GROMACS .gro file of C-alpha atoms in nm:
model
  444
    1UNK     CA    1   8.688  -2.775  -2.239
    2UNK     CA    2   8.852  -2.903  -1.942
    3UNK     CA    3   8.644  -2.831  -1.672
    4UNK     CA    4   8.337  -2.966  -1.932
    5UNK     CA    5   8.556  -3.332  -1.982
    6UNK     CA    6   8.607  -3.303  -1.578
    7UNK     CA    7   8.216  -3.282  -1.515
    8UNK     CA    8   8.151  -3.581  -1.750
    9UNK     CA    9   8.395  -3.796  -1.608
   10UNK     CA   10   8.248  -3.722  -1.236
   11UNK     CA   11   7.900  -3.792  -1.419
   12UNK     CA   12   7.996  -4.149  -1.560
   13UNK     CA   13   8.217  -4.230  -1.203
   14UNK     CA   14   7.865  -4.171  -0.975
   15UNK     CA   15   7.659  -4.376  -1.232
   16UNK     CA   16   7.861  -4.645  -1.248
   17UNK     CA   17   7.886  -4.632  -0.859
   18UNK     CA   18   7.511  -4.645  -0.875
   19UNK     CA   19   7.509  -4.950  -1.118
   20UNK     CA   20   7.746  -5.141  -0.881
   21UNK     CA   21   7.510  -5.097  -0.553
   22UNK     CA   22   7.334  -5.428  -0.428
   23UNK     CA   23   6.950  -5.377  -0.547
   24UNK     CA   24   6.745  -5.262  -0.233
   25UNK     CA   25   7.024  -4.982  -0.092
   26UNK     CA   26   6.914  -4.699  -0.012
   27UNK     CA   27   7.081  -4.366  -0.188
   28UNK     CA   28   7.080  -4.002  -0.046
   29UNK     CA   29   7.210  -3.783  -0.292
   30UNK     CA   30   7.385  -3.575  -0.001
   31UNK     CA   31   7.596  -3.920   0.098
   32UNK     CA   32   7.652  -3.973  -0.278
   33UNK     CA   33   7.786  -3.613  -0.315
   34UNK     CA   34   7.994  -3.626   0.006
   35UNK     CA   35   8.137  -3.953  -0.085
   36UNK     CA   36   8.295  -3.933  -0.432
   37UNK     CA   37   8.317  -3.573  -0.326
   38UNK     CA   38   8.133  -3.390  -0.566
   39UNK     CA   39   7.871  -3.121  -0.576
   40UNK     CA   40   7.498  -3.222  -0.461
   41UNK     CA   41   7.374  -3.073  -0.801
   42UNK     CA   42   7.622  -3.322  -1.000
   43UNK     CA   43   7.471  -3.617  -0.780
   44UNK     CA   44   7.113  -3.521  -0.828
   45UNK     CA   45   7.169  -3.515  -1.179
   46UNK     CA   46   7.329  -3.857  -1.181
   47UNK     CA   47   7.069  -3.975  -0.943
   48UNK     CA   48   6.767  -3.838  -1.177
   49UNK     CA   49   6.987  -4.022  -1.515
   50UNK     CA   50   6.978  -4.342  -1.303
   51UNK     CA   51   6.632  -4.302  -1.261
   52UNK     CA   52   6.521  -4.229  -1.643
   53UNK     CA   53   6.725  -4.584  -1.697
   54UNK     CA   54   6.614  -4.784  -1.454
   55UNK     CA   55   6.881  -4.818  -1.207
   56UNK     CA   56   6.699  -4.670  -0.906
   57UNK     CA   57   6.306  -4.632  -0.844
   58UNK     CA   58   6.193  -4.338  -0.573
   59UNK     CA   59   5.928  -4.486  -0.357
   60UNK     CA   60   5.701  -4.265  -0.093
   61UNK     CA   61   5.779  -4.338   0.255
   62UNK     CA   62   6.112  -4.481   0.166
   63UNK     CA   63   6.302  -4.256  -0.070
   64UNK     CA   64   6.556  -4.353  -0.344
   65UNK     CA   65   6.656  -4.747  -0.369
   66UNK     CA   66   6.895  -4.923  -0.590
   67UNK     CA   67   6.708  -5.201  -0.815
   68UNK     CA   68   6.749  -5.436  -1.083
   69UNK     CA   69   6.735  -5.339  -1.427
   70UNK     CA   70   6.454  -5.536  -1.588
   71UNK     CA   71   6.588  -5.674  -1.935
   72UNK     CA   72   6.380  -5.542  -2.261
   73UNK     CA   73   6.304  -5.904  -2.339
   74UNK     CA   74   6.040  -5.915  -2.098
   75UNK     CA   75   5.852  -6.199  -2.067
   76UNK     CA   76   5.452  -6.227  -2.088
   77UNK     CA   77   5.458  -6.360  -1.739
   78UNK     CA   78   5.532  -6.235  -1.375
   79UNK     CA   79   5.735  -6.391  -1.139
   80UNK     CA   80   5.661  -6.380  -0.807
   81UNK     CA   81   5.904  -6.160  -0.654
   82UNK     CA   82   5.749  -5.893  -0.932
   83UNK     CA   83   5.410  -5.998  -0.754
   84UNK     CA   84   5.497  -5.882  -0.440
   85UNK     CA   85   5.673  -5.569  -0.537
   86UNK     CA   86   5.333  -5.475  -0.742
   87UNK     CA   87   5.096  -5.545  -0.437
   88UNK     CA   88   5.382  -5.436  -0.178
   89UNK     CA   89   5.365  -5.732  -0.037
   90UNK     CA   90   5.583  -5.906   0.272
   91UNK     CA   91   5.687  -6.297   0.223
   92UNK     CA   92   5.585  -6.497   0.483
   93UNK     CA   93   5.736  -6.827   0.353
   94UNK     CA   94   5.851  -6.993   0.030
   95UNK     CA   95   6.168  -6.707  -0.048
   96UNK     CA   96   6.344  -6.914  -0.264
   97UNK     CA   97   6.076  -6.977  -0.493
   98UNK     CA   98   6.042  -6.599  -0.581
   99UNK     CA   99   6.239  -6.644  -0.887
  100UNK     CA  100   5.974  -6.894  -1.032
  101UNK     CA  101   5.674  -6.790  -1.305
  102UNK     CA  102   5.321  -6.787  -1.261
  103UNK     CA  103   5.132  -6.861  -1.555
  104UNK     CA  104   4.764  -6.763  -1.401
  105UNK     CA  105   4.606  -6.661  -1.067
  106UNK     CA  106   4.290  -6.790  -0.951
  107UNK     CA  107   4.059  -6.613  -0.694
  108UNK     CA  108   3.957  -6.793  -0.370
  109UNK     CA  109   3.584  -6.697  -0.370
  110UNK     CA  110   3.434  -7.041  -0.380
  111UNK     CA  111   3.427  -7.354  -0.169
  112UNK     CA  112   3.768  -7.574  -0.116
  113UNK     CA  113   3.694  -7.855  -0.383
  114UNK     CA  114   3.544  -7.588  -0.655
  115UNK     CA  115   3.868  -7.337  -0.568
  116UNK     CA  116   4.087  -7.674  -0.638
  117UNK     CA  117   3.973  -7.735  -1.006
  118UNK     CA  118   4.127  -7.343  -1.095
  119UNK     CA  119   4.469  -7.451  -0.953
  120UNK     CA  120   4.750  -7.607  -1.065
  121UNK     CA  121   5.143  -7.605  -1.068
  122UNK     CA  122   5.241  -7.216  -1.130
  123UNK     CA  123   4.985  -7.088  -1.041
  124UNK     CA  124   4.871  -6.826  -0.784
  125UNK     CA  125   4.595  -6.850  -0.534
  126UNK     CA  126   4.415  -6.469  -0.409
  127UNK     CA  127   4.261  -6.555  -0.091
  128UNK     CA  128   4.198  -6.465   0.235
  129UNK     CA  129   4.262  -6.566   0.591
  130UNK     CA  130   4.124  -6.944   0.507
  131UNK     CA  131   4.424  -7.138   0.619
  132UNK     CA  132   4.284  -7.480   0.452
  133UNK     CA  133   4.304  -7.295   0.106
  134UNK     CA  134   4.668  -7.144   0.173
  135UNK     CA  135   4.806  -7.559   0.249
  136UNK     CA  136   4.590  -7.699  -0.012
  137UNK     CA  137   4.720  -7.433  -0.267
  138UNK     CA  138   5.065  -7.497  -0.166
  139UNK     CA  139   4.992  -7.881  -0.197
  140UNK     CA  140   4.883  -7.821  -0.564
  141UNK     CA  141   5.203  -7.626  -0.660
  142UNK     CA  142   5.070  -7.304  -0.639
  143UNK     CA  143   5.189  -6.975  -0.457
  144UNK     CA  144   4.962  -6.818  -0.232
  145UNK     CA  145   4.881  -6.434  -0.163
  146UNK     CA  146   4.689  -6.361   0.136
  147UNK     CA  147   4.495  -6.041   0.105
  148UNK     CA  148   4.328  -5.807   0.390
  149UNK     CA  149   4.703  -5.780   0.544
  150UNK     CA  150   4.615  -6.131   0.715
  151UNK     CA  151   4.882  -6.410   0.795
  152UNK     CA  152   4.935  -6.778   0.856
  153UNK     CA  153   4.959  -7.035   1.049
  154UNK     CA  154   5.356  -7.171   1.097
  155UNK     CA  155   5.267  -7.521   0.975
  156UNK     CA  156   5.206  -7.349   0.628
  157UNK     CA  157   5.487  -7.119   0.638
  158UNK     CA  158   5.704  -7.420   0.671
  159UNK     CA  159   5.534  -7.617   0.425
  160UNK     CA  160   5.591  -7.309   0.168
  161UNK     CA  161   5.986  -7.339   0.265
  162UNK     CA  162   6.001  -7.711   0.221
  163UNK     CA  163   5.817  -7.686  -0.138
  164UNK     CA  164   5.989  -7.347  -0.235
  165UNK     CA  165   5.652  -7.187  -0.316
  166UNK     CA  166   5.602  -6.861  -0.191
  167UNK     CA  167   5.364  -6.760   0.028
  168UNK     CA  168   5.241  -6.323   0.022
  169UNK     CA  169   5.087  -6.101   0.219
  170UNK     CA  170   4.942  -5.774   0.127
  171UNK     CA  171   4.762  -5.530   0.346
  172UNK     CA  172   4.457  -5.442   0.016
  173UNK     CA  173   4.192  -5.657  -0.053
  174UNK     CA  174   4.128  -5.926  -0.316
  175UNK     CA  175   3.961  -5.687  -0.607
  176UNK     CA  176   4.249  -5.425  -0.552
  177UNK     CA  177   4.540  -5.691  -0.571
  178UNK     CA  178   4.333  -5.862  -0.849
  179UNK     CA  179   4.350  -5.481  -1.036
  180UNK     CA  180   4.731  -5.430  -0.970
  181UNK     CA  181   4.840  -5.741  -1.097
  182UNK     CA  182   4.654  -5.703  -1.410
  183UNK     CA  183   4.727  -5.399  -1.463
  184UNK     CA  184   5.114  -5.474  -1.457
  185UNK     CA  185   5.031  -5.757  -1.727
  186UNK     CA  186   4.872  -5.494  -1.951
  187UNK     CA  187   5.141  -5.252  -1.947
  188UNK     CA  188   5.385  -5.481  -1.993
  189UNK     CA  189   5.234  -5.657  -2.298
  190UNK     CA  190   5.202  -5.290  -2.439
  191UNK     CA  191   5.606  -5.248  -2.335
  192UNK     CA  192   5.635  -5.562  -2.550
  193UNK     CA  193   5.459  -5.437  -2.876
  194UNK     CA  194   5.656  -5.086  -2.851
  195UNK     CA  195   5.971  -5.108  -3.078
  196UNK     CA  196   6.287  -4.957  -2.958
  197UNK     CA  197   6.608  -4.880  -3.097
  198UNK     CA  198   6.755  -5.117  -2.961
  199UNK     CA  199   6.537  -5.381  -3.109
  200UNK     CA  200   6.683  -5.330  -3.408
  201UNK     CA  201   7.048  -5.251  -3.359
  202UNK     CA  202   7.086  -5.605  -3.226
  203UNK     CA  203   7.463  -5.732  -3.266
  204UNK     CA  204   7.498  -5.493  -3.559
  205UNK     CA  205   7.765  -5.275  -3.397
  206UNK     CA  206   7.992  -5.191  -3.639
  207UNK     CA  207   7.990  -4.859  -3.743
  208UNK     CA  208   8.203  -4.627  -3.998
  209UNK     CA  209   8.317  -4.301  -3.844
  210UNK     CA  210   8.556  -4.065  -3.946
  211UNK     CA  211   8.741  -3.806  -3.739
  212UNK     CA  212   8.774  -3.461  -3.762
  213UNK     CA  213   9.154  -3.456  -3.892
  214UNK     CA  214   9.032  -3.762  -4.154
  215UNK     CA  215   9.053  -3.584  -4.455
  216UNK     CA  216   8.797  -3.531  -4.765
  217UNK     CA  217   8.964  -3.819  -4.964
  218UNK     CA  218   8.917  -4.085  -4.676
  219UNK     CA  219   8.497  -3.956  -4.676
  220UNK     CA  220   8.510  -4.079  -5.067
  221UNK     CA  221   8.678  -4.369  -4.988
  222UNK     CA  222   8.458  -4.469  -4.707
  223UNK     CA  223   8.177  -4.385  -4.893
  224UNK     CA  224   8.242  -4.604  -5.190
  225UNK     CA  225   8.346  -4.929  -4.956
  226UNK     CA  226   7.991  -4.882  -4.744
  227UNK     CA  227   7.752  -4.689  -5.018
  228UNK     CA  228   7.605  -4.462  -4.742
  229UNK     CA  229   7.663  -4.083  -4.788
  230UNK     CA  230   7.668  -3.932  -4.403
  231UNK     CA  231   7.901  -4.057  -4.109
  232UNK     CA  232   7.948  -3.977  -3.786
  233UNK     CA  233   8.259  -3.801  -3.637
  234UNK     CA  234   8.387  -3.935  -3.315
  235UNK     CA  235   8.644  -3.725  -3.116
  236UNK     CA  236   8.922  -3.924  -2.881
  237UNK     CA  237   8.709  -4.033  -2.640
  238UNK     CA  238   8.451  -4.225  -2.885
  239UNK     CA  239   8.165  -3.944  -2.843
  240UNK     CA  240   7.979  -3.783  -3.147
  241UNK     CA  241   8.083  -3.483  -3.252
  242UNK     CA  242   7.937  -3.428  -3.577
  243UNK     CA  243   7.782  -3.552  -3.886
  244UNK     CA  244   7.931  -3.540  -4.259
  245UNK     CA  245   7.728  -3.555  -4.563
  246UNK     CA  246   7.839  -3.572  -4.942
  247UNK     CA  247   7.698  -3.164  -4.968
  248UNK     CA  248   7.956  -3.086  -4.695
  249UNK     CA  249   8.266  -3.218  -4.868
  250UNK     CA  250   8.076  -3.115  -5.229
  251UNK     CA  251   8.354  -2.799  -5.361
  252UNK     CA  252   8.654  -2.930  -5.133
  253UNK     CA  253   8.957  -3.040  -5.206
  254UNK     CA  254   9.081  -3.419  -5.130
  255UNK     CA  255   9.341  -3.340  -4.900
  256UNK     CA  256   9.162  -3.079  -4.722
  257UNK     CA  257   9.091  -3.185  -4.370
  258UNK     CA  258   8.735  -3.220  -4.260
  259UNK     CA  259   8.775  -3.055  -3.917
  260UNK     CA  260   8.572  -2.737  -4.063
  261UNK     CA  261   8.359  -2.887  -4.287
  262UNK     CA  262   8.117  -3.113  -4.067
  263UNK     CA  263   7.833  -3.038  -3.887
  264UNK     CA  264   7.828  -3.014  -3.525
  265UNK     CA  265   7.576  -3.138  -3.234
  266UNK     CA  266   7.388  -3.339  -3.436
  267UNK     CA  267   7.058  -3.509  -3.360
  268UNK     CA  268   7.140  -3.840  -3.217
  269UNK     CA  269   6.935  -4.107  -3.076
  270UNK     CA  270   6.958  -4.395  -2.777
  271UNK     CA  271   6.844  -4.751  -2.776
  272UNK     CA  272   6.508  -4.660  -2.547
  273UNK     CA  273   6.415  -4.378  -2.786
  274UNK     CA  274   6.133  -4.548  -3.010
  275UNK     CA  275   6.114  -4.616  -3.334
  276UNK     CA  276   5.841  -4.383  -3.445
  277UNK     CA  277   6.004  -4.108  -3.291
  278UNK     CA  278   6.365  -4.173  -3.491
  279UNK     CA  279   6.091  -4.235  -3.799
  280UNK     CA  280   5.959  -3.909  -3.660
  281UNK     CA  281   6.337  -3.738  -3.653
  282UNK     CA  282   6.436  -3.871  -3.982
  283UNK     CA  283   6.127  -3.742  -4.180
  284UNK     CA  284   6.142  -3.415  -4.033
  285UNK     CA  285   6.505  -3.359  -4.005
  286UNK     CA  286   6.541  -3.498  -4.386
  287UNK     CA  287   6.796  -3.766  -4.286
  288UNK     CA  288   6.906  -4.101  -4.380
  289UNK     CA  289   7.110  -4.206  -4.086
  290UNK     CA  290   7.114  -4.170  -3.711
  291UNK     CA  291   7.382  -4.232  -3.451
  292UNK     CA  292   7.281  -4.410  -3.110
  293UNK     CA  293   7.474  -4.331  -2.841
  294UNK     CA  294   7.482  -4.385  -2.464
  295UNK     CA  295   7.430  -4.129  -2.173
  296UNK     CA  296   7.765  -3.976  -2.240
  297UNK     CA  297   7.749  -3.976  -2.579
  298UNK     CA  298   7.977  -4.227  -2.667
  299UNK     CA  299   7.872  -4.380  -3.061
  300UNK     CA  300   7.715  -4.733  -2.993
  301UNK     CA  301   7.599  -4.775  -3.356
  302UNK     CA  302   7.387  -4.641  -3.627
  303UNK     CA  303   7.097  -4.711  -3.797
  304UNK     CA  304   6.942  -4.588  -4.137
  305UNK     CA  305   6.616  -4.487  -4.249
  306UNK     CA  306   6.529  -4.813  -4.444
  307UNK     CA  307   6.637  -5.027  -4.099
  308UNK     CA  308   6.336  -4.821  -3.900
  309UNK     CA  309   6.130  -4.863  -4.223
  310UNK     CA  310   6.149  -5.229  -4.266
  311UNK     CA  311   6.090  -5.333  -3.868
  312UNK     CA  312   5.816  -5.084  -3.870
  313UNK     CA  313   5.644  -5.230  -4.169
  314UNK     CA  314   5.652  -5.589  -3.962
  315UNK     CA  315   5.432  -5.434  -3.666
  316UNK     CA  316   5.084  -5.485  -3.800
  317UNK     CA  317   5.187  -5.809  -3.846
  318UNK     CA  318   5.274  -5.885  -3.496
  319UNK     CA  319   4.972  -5.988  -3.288
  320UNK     CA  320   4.780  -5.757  -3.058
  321UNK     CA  321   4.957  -5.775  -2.735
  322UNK     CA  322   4.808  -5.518  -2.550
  323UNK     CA  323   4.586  -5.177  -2.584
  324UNK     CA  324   4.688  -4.836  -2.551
  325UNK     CA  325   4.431  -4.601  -2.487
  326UNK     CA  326   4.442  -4.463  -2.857
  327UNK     CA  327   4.329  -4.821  -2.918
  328UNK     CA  328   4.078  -4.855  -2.700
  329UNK     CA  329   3.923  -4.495  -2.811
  330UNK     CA  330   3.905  -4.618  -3.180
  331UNK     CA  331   3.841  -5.034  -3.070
  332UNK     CA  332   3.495  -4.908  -3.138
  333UNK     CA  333   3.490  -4.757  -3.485
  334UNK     CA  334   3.488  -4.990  -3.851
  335UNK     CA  335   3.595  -4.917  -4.157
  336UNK     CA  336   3.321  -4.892  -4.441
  337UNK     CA  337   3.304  -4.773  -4.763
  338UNK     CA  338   3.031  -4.537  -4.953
  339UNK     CA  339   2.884  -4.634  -5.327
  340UNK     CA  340   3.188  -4.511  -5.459
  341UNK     CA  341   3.399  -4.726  -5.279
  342UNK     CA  342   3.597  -4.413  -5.091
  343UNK     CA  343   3.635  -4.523  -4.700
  344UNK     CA  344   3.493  -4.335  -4.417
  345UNK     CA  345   3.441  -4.475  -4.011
  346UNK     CA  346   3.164  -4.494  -3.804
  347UNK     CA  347   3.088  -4.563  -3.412
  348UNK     CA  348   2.971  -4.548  -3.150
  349UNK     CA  349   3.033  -4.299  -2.839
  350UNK     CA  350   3.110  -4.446  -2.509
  351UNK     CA  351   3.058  -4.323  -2.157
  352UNK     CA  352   3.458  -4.303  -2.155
  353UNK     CA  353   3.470  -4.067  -2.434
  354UNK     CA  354   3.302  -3.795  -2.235
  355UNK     CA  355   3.408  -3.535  -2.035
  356UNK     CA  356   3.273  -3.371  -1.714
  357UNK     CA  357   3.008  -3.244  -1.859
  358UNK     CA  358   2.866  -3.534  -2.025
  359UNK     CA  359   2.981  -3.444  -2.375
  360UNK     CA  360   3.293  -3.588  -2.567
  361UNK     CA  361   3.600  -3.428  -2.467
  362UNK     CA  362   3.788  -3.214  -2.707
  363UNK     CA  363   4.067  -3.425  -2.687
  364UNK     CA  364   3.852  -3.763  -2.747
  365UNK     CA  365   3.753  -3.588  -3.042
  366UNK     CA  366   4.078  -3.465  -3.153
  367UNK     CA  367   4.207  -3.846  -3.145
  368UNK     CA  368   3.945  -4.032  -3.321
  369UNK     CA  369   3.970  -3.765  -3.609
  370UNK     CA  370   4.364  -3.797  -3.618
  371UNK     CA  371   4.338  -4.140  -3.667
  372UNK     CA  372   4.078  -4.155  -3.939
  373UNK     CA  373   4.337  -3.924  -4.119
  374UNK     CA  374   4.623  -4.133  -4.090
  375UNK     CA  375   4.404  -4.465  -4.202
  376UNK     CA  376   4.249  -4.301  -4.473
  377UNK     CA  377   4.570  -4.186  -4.621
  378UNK     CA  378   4.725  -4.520  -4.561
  379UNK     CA  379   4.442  -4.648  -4.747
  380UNK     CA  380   4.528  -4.460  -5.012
  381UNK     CA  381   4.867  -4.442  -5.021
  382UNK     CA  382   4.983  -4.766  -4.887
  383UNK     CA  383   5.206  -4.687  -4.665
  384UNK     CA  384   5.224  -4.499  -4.307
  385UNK     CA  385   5.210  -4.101  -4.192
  386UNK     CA  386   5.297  -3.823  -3.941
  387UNK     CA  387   5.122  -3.586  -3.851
  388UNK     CA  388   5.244  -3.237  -3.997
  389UNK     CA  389   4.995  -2.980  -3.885
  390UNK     CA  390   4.646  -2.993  -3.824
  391UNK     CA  391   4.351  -2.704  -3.742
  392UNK     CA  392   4.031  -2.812  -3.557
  393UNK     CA  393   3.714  -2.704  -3.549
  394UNK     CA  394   3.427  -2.816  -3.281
  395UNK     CA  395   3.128  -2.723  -3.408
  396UNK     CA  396   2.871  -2.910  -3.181
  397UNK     CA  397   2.855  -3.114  -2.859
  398UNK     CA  398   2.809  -3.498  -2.878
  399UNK     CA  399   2.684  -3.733  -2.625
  400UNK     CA  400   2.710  -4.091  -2.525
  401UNK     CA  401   2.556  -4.328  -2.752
  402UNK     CA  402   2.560  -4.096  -3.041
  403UNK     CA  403   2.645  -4.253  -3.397
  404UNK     CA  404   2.927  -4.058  -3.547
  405UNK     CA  405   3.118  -4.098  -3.855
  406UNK     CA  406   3.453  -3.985  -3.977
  407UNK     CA  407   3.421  -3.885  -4.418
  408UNK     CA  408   3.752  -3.800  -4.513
  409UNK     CA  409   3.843  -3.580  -4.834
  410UNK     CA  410   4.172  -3.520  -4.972
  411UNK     CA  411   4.272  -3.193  -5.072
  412UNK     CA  412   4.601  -3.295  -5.235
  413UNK     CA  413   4.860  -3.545  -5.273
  414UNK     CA  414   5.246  -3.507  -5.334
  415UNK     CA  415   5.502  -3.766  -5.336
  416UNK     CA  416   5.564  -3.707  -4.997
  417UNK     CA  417   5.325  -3.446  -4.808
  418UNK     CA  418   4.916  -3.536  -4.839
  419UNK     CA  419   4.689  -3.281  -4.768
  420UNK     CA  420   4.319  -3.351  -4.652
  421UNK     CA  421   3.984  -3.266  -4.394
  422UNK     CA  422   3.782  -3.511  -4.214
  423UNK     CA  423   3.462  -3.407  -4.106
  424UNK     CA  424   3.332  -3.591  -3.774
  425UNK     CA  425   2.900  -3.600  -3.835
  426UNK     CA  426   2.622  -3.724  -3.667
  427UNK     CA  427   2.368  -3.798  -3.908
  428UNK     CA  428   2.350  -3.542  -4.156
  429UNK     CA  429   2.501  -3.269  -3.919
  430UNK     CA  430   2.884  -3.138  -3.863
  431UNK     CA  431   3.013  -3.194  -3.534
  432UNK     CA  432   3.390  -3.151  -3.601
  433UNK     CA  433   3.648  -3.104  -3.857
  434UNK     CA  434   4.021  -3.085  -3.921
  435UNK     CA  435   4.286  -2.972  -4.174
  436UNK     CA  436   4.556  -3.155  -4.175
  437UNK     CA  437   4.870  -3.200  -4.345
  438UNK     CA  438   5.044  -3.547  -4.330
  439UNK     CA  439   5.378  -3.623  -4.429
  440UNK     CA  440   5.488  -4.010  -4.539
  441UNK     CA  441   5.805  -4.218  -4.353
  442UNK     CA  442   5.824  -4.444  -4.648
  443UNK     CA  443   5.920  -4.218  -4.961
  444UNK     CA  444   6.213  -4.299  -5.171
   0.00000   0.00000   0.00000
């Protein structure tokens, strides 16, 4: 028990060493190890932790560097210092206005006076090595990011310092930087729409624990004052070291100690896991509540099954903000309905769909059919399902431009497990089918 405690403490001492580095050092894990004198296996792990959280990035070419955390409320918009980070860019003038937003970026295809009508005050200029359209940008309130690896002329640079507008450099051309940056906006309009724990834990910190010599009359107690029927149990140091339910305390007696009656290691969660995956945990697992803790395990708060519930019933109605590629692969499928009014999908296959061999990949195929599932049972039900278990069959190849659709059936229906098939065809022929077994994150 000691030597664990020991280990821990090291752990936390070369993380928050790491947290207190200026963004931009460089870390070697056999400096870090030598040091705060510990083993090169403790630091790696601390180094890899760091990582998984943010605190470092490992580039190629440059190794492990300290940077700073990015905040979960991200905003829809880049700054420029982000800018040159995603196109590895050098800053020729301009440094102090890296902290500033751009709200669009035009590129610098066209003639001077057309180029001039795309820009405005936050905004970013893509051009070349035309030194007019770097000054006239600048003139306009705009940033400017050379492409090609070209530079500038010295009147310009200090022209970008006198107007704190930065002025970039990258060494790839104008498509490629064009790519990069928008690819950074997509992902992080997707990072937007993903809820986390944390997005729901908010200020609500205060918790009810008990402790392992609390005793089976303080449970009741604390159990009639809050209503819940499961706490954590924190040890000395504030980490979780069990769970209590009202079936663990069920035949003891009041003054009995709870020490041997809890459960121990219990599932926990932290405030990037998501919240379908605690949704995930709680329907599985059977459980009403979860701890959050941090990397050592030290209880940060708790949420309940109705609090992951109730935010996740608010996501369809926040708007699109960006596509994953589950939504792109179904962006091309509606939802129609037969005589009877039952619901079945139908679309169209795309040359993205396909695999190698010019046919839709297996997994393609596997995705458009899992999601037909969960809508149709939605449909039915109301409300939203995991996944369970599912069997596939592929019984023929299809090829781009085919016209598929997705017929569900359901099998049976419980209160909280749905059974059904849906049968991918193609005209009046079976391409595909799966059993599957769904289970519902909103039953009572």
């Amino acid at each position: 028990m000691d030597v664990h405690d020991a280990t821990v403490t090291k752990h936390e001492q070369l993380l928050h060493h790491i947290e207190g580095l200026k963004p931009g050092t460089k870390i070697s894990v056999r400096k870090l190890a030598k040091g705060l004198g510990v083993s090169e296996g403790t630091a790696y792990r601390a180094v890899k932790e760091a990582e998984n959280v943010g605190l470092v990035v490992t580039k190629e070419r440059i190794g492990t560097v300290r940077v700073e955390k990015k905040p979960r409320n991200l905003s829809e918009q880049l700054t420029f210092a982000e800018v040159v980070e995603i196109v590895e860019g050098h800053v020729l003038g301009g440094a102090q206005g890296l902290n500033k937003t751009l709200n669009k970026y035009a590129i610098g295809a066209m003639k001077l006076d057309a180029m001039l009508r795309y820009i405005d005050a936050g905004s970013l200029l893509i051009v070349g090595n035309r030194e007019n359209a770097h000054k006239s940008a600048l003139q306009h309130g705009a940033g400017v990011l050379i492409t090609g690896g070209f530079t500038t002329s010295r009147e310009v640079k200090l022209l970008a310092d006198s107007l704190d507008l930065p002025v970039i450099n990258s060494k790839y051309d104008t498509f490629t930087v064009a790519s990069m940056i928008n690819r950074a906006l997509f992902d992080r309009l997707i990072k937007k729409k993903i809820l986390l724990v944390e997005d729901i834990v908010g200020s609500k910190l205060s918790v009810s624990v008990l402790r392992p010599s609390s005793t089976v009359r303080q449970f009741e107690e604390l159990r009639e004052s809050t209503g819940y029927n499961r706490f954590p149990i924190i040890d000395e140091w504030n980490r979780v070291a069990g769970m209590i339910t009202i079936k663990d305390v069920e035949y003891a007696d009041k003054d009995q100690a709870i020490e041997k009656l809890y459960t121990r290691n219990p599932i926990t969660v932290t405030m990037n896991t998501t919240l379908a995956s605690a949704a995930h945990t709680m329907v599985w697992e059977g459980i009403e509540l979860l701890p959050v803790v941090d990397r050592s395990r030290k209880l940060l708060a708790v949420i309940t099954r109705q609090d992951v519930l109730n935010a996740m019933r608010d996501v369809p109605n926040e708007p699109q903000l960006g596509e994953t590629f589950d939504d792109l692969i179904w962006n091309g499928f509606s939802e129609m309905r037969d005589e009877e009014g039952r619901i079945y999908f139908q679309g169209v296959i795309t040359p993205q769909m396909v695999n190698s061999f010019g046919v839709v990949s297996e997994g393609i195929m596997t995705s458009l059919l899992t999601n037909g599932a969960l809508r149709a049972a939605k449909d039915v039900r109301q409300h939203d399902h995991i996944m369970e278990n599912m069997t596939t069959y592929f019984v023929r190849p299809v090829q781009i431009e085919d016209i598929v659709r997705l017929v569900p059936r359901f099998i049976e229906m419980g209160r909280k497990v749905c059974k059904l098939e849906i049968e991918m065809k193609k005209g009046e022929q079976l391409v595909a089918k799966v059993m599957m077994t769904v289970q519902s994150i909103d039953h009572n």
